[in-house]
Coordinates of C-alpha atoms in Angstrom, one line a residue:
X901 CA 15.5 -10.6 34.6
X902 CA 14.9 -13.2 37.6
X903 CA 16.4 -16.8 38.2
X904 CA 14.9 -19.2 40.5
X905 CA 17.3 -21.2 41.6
X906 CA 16.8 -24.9 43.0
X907 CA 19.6 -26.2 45.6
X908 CA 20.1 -29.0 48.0
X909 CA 20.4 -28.6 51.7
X910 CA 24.2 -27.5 51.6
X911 CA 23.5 -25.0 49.2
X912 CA 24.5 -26.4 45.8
X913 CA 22.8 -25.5 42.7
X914 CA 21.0 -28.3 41.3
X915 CA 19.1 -26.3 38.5
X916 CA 18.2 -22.7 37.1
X917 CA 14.9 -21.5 35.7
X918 CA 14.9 -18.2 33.7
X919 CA 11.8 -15.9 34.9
X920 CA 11.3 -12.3 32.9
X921 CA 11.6 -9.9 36.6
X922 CA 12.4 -11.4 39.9
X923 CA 10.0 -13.1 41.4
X924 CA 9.1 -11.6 44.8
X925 CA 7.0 -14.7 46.1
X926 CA 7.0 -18.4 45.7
X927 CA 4.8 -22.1 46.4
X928 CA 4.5 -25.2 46.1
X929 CA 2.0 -27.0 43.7
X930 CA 0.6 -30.3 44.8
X931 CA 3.8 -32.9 44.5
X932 CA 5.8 -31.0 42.3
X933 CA 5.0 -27.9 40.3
X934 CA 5.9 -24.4 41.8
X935 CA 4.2 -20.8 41.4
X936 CA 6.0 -17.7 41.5
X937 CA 4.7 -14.1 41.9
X938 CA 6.2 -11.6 39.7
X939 CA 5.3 -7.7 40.4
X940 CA 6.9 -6.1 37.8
X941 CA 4.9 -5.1 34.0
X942 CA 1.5 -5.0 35.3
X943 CA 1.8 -8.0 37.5
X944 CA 2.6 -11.8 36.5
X945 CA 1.9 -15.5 38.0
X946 CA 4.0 -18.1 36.5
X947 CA 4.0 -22.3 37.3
X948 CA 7.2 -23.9 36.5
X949 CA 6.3 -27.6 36.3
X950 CA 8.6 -30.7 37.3
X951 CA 10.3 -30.5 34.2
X952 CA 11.7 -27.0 34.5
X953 CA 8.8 -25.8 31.7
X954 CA 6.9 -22.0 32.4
X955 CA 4.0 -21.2 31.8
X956 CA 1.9 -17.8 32.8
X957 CA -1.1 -18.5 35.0
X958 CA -2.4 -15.3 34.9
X959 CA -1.1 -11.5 33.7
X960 CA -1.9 -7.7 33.0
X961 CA -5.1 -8.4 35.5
X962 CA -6.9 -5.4 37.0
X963 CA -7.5 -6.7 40.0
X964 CA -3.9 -7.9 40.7
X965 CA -1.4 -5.5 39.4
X966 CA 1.5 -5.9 41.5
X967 CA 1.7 -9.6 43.0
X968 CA 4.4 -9.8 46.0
X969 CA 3.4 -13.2 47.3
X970 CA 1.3 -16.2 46.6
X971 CA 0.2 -19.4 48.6
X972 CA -1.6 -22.7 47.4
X973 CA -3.0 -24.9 49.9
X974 CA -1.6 -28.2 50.3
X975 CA -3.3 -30.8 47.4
X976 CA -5.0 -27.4 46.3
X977 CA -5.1 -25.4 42.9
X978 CA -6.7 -22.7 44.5
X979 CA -3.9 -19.4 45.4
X980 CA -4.2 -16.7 47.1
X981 CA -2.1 -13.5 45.9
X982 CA -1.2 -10.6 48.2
X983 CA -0.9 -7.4 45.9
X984 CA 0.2 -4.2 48.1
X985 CA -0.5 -1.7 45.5
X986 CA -4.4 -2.8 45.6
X987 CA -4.1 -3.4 48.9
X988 CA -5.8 -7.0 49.0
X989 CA -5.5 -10.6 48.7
X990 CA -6.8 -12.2 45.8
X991 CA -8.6 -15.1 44.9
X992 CA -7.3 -17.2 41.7
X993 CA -6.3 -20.8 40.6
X994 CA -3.8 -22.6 38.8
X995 CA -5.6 -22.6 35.4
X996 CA -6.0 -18.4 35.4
X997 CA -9.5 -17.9 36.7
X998 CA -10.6 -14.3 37.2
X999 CA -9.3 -13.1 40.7
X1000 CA -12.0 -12.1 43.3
X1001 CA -11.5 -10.5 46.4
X1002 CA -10.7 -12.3 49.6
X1003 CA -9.7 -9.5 51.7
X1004 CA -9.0 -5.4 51.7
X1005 CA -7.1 -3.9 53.4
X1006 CA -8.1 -0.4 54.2
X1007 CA -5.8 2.7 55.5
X1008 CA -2.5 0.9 55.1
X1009 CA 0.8 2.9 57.0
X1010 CA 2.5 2.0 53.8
X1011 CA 1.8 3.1 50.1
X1012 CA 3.5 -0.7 49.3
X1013 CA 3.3 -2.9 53.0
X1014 CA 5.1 -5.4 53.1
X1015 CA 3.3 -8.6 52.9
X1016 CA 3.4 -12.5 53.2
X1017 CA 1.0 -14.9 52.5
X1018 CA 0.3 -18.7 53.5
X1019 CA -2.6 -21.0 53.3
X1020 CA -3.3 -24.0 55.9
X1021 CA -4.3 -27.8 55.3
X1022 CA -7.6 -26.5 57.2
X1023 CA -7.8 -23.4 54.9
X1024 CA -7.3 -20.5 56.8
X1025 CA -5.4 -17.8 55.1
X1026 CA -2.0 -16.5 57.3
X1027 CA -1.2 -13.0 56.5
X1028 CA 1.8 -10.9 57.9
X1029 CA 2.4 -7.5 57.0
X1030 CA 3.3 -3.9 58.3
X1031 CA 0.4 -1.8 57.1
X1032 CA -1.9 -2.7 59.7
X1033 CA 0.7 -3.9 61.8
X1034 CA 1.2 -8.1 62.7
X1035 CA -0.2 -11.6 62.0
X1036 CA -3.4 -12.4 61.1
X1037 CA -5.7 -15.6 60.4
X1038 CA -8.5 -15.3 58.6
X1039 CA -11.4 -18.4 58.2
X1040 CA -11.1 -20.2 54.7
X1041 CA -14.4 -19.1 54.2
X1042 CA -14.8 -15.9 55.7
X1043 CA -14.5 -13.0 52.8
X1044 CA -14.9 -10.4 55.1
X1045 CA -12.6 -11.1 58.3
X1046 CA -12.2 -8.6 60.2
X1047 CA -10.9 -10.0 63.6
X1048 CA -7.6 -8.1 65.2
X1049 CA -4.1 -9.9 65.1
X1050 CA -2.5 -13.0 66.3
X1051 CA 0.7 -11.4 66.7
X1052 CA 1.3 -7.5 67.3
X1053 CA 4.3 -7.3 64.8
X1054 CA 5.1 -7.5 61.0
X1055 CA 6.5 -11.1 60.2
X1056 CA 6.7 -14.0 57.5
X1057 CA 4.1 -16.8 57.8
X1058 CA 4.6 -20.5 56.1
X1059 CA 2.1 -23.7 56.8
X1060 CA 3.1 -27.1 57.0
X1061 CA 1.9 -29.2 54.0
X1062 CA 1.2 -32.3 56.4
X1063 CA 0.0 -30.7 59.7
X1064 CA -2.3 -27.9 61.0
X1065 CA 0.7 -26.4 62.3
X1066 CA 1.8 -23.0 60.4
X1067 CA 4.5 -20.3 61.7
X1068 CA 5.3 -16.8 61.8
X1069 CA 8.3 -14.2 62.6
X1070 CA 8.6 -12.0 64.8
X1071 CA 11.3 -9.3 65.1
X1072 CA 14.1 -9.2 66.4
X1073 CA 14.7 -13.3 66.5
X1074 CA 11.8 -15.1 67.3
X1075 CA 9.4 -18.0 65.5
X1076 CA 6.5 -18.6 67.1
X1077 CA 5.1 -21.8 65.7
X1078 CA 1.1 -22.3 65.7
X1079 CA -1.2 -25.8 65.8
X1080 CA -4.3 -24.3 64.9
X1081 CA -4.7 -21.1 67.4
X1082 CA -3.3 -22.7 70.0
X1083 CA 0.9 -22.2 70.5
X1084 CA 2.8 -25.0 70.0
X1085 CA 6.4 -23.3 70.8
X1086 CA 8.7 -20.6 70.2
X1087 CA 12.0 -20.7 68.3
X1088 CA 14.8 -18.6 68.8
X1089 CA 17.5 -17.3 66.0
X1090 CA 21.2 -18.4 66.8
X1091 CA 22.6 -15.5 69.1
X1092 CA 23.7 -12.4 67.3
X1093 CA 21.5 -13.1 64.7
X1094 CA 18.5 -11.1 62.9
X1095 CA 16.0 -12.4 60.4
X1096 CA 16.7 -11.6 56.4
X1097 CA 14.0 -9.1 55.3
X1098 CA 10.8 -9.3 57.2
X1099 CA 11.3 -12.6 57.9
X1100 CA 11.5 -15.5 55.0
X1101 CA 10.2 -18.6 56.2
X1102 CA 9.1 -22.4 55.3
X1103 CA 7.9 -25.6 56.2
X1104 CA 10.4 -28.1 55.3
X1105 CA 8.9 -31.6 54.4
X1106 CA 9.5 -33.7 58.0
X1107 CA 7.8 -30.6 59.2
X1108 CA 11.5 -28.9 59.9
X1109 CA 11.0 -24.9 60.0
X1110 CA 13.6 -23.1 57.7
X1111 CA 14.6 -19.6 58.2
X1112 CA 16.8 -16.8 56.8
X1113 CA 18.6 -15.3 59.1
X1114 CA 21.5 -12.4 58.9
X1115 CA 24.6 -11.0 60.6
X1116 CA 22.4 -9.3 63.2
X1117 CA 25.1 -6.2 62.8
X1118 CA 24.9 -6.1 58.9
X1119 CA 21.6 -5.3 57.3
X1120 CA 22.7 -6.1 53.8
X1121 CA 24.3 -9.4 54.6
X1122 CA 24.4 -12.1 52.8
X1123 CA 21.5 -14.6 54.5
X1124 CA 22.3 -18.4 55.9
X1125 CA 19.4 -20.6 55.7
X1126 CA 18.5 -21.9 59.1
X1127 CA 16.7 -25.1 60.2
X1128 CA 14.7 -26.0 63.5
X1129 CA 14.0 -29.7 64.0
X1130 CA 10.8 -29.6 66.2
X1131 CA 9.4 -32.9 65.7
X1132 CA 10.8 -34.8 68.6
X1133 CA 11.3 -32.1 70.4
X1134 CA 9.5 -28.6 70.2
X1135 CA 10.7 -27.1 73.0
X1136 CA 14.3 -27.9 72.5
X1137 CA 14.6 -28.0 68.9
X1138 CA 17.7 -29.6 66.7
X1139 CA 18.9 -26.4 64.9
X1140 CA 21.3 -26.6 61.7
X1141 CA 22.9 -23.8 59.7
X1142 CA 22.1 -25.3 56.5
X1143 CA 24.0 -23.0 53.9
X1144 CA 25.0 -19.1 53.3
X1145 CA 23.2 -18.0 50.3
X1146 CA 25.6 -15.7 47.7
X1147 CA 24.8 -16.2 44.5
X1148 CA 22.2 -13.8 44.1
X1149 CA 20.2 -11.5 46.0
X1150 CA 17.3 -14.0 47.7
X1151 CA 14.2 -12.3 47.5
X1152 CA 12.0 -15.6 48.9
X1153 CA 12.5 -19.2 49.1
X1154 CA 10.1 -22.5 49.9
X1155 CA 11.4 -26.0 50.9
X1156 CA 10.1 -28.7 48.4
X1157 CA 10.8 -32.0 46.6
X1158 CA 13.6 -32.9 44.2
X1159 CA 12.5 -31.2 40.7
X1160 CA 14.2 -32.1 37.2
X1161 CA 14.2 -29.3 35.3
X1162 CA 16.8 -30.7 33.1
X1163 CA 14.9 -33.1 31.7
X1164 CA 13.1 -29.6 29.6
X1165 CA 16.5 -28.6 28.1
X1166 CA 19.1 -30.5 29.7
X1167 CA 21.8 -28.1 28.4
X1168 CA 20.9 -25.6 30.0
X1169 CA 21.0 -27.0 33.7
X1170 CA 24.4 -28.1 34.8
X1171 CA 24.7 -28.8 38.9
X1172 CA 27.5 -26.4 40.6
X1173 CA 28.8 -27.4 43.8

């Protein structure tokens, strides 16, 4: 079974939503609904709404049978999915429509890559994974890009819901943050620091970029959530440790606005500090 949990910037819990599996990848809806990719039992996207209610956008699909990620376009229903067993990102909504393909990916390294998955306010899809190795951005439009990467390594994306910028990891401890295709700045980790699995990152909603971050010497450790203030000024940037995370293992996160989930069953969400 799978929790998602909802905190505040110091990391206490402010509500709990019970999911079947874990879900592997999360985003926003519009103000504030929130869609979660589940890859386990033939593949599973699920919207829990501002009330804490779930519902199943779309399940048991050929075409998507193992979900690791998902990204929605700001003021969008439209989602991409990024399946590494089919190799592809897919095409859907948030009503359930039939996926189509966006993009395969042939001759991975992997038999599952890695993979994240992020959608601009200008509609260009932001892929990171480490079959065929790095960043790429592919047109809104364009089905069948094909153009090399952005960046040569593996790495998380995220795009800002209020800007063309976007932003992507890069190992060991770097974020290099995007306008467009043009480079806007890179961010460093805190020193003796490494990023938490290949690199979780989001947009917070000033336009902040929150990462998790580990231990460098500590692989399995537990990961703070870090934030980079880059608004006033991006090549000196305000950085904050927000909050270590404990409770459970964090598999992805996404920075968002105040949901009340217990107004669904209020006895069920009680706020631990």
């Amino acid at each position: 079974p799978g929790q998602i949990f909802q905190v505040n910037e110091h990391g206490g819990v402010l509500g709990i939503v019970n999911l079947p599996f874990s879900a592997t990848g999360l985003a926003m809806h519009r103000e504030h609904g929130l869609v979660a990719a589940l890859p386990r039992d033939g593949g599973k996207l699920m919207r829990i709404d501002d009330t804490g209610k779930v519902s199943t956008i779309l399940e048991n699909d050929k075409n998507v049978v193992h979900p690791v990620d998902v990204a929605i376009a700001a003021e969008s229903d439209s989602i991409v999915v990024a399946d590494n067993i089919s190799d592809c990102l897919a095409a859907t909504n948030t009503a359930g429509k039939t996926p189509e393909l966006y993009h395969s990916f042939e001759g991975q390294k992997w038999d599952e890559q890695q993979m994240s998955v992020a959608i601009t306010t200008d509609k260009h899809v932001l892929f990171g994974t480490n079959g065929k190795e790095g960043i790429y951005r592919f047109a809104g439009d364009d089905f069948t890009a094909s153009r090399g990467p952005l960046l040569p390594r593996r790495g998380g994306v995220a795009a800002d819901v209020a800007s063309l910028k976007w932003a992507a990891t890069q190992s060991p401890d770097e974020i290099h943050v995007f306008e467009g295709e043009e480079p806007v700045t890179t961010l460093k980790l805190p020193a003796n620091m490494g990023f938490y699995r290949h690199g979780l990152l989001s947009f917070g909603l000033t336009g902040a970029v929150v990462a998790a971050a580990r231990d460098a010497d500590t692989v399995d450790g537990d990961p703070w959530l870090i934030q980079f203030e880059t608004e006033d000024n991006p090549n000196k940037p305000e950085i904050r440790n927000l909050f270590k995370w404990n409770r459970a293992a964090m598999l992805d996160f996404v920075v968002g606005p105040r949901m009340y989930w217990e107004r669904h069953e209020r006895s069920t969400y009680k706020s631990v500090h």
